[in-house]
PDB file of C-alpha atoms in Angstrom:
ATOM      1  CA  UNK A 220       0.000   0.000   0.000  1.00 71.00           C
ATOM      2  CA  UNK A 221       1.497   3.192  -0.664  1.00 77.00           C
ATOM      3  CA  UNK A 222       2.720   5.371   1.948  1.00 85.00           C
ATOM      4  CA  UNK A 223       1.464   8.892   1.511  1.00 84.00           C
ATOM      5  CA  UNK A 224       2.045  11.563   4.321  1.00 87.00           C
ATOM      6  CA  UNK A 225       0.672  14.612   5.589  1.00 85.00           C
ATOM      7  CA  UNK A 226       2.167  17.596   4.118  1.00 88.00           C
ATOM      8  CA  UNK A 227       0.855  20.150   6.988  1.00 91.00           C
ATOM      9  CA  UNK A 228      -1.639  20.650  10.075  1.00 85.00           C
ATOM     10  CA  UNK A 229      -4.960  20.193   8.496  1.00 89.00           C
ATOM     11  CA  UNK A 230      -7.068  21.507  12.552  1.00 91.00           C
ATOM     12  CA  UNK A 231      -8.145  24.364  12.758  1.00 91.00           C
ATOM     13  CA  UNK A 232      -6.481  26.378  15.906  1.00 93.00           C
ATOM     14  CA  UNK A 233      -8.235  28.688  18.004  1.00 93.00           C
ATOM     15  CA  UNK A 234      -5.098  31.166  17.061  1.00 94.00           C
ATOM     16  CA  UNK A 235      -5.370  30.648  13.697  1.00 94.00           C
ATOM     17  CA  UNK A 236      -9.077  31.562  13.770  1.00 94.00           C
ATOM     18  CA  UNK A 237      -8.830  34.424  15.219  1.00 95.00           C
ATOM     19  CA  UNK A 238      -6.171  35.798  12.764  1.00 96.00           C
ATOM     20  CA  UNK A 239      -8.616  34.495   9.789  1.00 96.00           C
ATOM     21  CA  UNK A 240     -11.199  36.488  12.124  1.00 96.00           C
ATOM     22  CA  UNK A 241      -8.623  39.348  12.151  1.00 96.00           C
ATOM     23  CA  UNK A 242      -8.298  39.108   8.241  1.00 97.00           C
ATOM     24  CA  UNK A 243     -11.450  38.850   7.166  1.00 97.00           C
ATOM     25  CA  UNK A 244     -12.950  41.669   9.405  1.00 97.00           C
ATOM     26  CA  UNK A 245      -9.977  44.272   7.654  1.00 97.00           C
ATOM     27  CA  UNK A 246     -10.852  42.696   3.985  1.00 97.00           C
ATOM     28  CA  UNK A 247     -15.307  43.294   4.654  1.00 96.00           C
ATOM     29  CA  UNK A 248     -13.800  47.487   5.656  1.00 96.00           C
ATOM     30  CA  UNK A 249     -11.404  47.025   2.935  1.00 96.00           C
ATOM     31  CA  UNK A 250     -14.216  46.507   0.267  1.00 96.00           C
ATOM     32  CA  UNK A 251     -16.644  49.022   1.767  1.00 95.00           C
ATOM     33  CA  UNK A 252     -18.662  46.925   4.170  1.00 96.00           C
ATOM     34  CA  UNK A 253     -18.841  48.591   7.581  1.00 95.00           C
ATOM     35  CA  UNK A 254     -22.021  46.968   8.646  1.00 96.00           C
ATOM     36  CA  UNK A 255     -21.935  43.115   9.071  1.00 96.00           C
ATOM     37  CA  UNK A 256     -26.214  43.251   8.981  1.00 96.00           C
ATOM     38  CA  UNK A 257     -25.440  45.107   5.453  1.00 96.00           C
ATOM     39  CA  UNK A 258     -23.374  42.174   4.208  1.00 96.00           C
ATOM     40  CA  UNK A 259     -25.376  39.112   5.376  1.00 94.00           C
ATOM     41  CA  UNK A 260     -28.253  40.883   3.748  1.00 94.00           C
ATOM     42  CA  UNK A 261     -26.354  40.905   0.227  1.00 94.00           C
ATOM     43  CA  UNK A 262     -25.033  37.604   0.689  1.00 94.00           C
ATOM     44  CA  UNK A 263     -28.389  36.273   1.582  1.00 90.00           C
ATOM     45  CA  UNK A 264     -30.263  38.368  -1.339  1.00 90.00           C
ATOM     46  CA  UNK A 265     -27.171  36.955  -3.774  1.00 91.00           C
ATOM     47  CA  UNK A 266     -27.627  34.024  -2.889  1.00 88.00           C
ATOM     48  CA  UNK A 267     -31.685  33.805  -2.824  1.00 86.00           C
ATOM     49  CA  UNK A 268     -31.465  35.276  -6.543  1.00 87.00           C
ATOM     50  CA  UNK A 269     -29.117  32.148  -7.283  1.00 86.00           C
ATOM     51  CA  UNK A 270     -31.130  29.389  -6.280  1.00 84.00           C
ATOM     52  CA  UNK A 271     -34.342  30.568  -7.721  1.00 84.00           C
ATOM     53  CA  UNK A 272     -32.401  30.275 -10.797  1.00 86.00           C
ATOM     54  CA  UNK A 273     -30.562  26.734 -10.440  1.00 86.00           C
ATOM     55  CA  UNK A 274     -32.152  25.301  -7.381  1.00 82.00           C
ATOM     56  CA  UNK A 275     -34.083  22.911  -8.978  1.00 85.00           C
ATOM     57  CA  UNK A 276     -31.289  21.443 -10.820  1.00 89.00           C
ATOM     58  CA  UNK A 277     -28.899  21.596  -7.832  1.00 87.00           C
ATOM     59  CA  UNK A 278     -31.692  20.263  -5.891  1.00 87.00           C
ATOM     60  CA  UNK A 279     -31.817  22.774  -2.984  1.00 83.00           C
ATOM     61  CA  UNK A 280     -34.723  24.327  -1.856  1.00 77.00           C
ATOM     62  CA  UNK A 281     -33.961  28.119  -2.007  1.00 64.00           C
ATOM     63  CA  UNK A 282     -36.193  28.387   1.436  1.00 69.00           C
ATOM     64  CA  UNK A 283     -33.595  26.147   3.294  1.00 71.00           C
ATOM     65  CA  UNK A 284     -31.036  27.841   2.298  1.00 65.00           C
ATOM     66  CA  UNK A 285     -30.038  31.211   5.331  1.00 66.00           C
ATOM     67  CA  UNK A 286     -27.040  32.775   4.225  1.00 81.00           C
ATOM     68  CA  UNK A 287     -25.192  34.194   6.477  1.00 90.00           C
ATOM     69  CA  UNK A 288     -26.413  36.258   9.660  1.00 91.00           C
ATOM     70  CA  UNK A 289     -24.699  39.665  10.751  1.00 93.00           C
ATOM     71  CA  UNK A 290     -24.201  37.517  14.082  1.00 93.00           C
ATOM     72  CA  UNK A 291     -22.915  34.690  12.317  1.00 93.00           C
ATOM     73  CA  UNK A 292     -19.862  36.764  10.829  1.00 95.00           C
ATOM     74  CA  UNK A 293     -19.416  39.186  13.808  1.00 95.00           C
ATOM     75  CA  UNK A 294     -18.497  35.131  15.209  1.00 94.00           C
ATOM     76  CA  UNK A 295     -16.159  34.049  12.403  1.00 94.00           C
ATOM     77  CA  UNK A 296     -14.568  37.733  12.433  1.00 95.00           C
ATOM     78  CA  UNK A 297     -14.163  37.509  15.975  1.00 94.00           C
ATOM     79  CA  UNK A 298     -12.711  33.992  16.030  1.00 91.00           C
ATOM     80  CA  UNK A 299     -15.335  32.717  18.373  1.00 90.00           C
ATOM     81  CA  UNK A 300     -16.252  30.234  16.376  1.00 86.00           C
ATOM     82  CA  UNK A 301     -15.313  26.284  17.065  1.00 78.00           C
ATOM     83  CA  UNK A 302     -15.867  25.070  13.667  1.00 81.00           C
ATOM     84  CA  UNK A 303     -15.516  26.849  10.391  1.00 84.00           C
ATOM     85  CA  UNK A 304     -18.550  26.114   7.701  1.00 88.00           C
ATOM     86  CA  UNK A 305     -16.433  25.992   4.606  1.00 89.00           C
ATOM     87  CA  UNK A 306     -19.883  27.164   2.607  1.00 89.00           C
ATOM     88  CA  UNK A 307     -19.353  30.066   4.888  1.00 91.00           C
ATOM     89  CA  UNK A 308     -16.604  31.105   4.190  1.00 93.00           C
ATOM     90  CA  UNK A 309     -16.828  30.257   0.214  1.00 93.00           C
ATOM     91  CA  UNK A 310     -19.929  32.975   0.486  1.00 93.00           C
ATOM     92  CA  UNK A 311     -17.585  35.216   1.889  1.00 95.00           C
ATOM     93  CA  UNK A 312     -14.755  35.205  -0.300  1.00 95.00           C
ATOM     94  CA  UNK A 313     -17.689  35.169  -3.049  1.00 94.00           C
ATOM     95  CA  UNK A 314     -18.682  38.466  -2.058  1.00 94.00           C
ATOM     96  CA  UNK A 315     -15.172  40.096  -0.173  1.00 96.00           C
ATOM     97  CA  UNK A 316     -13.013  38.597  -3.300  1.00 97.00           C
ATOM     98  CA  UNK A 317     -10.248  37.884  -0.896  1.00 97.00           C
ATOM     99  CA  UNK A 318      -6.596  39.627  -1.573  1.00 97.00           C
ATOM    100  CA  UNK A 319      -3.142  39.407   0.156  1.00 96.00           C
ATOM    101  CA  UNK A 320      -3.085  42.935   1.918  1.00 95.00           C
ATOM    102  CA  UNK A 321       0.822  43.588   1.335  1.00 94.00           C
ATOM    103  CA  UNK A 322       0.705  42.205  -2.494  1.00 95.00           C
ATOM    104  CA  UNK A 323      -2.684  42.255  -3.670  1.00 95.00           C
ATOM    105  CA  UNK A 324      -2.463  38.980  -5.252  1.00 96.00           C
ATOM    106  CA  UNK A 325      -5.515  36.935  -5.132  1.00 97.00           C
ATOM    107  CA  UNK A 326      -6.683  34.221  -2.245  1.00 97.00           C
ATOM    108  CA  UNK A 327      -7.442  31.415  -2.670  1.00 96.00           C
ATOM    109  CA  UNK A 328      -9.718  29.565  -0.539  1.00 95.00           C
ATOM    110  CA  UNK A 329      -6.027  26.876   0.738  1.00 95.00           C
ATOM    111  CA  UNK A 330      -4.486  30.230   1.804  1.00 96.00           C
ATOM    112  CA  UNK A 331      -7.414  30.982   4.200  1.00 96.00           C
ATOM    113  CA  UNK A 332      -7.587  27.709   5.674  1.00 95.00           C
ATOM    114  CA  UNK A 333      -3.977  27.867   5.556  1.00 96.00           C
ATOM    115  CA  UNK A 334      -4.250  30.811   8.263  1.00 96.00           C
ATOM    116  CA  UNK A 335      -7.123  29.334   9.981  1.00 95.00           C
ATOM    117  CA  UNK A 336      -4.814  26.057  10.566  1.00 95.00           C
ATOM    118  CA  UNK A 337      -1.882  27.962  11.676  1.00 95.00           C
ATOM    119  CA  UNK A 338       0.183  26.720   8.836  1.00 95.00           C
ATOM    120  CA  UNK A 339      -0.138  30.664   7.576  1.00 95.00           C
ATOM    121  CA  UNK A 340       0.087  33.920   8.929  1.00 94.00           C
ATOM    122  CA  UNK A 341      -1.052  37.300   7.845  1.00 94.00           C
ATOM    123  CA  UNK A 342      -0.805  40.536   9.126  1.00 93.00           C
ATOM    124  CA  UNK A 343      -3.521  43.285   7.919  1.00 93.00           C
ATOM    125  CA  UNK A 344      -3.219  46.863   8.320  1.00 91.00           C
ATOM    126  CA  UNK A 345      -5.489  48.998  10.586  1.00 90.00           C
ATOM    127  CA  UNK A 346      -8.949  49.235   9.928  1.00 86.00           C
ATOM    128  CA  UNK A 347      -9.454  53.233   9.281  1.00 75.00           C
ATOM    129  CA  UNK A 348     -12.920  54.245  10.083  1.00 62.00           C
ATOM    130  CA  UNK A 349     -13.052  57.356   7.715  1.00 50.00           C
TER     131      UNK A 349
END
């Protein structure tokens, strides 16, 4: 049987939430979102106007389906979260288009749990509340 072995930490770690939390907080201000309620809304509206148009064929029922709460993020961006919903966060880089803050190269979603495992780190600017 072939012997394959684990290239990095694959847990999330309480740290490395909260410096996802930390990241994704400066990248909603960074694109204009001050208001968590603001964003959930969108997301939830986006994502409403999806599934009535493919929800048959992807076999959701568009009802079912809550988006994300203001609550819900003001939890991930805090880091007080225990588990990270990966459709979540894919709604949120959707939306927040994530970039690296000192390059602005693209994110992809590896990098993110890559910070939310620990095996990353990022450092953000200040949030300025102009």
């Amino acid at each position: 049987m072939p012997e394959h072995k684990l290239k990095k930490n694959r847990r999330l770690t309480q740290v490395g939430l909260i410096h996802l939390g930390r990241y994704l907080r400066w990248l909603r201000y960074f694109r204009g979102w001050t208001s968590v309620h603001d964003l959930g809304q969108h997301i939830a509206t986006q994502e409403s106007q999806l599934l009535s148009e493919r929800g048959k064929e992807l076999y959701i029922d568009p009802e079912l389906v809550p988006g994300i709460s203001g609550p819900q993020i003001n939890r991930i961006e805090g880091g007080k979260i225990t588990r990270l919903a990966i459709d979540q966060l894919l709604l949120l880089m959707d939306v927040l288009d994530p970039i690296n803050p000192q390059t602005s190269i693209p994110m992809s979603l590896e990098d993110l749990l890559d910070i939310a495992t620990g095996e990353r780190s990022i450092e953000v600017p200040p949030i300025s509340n102009d």
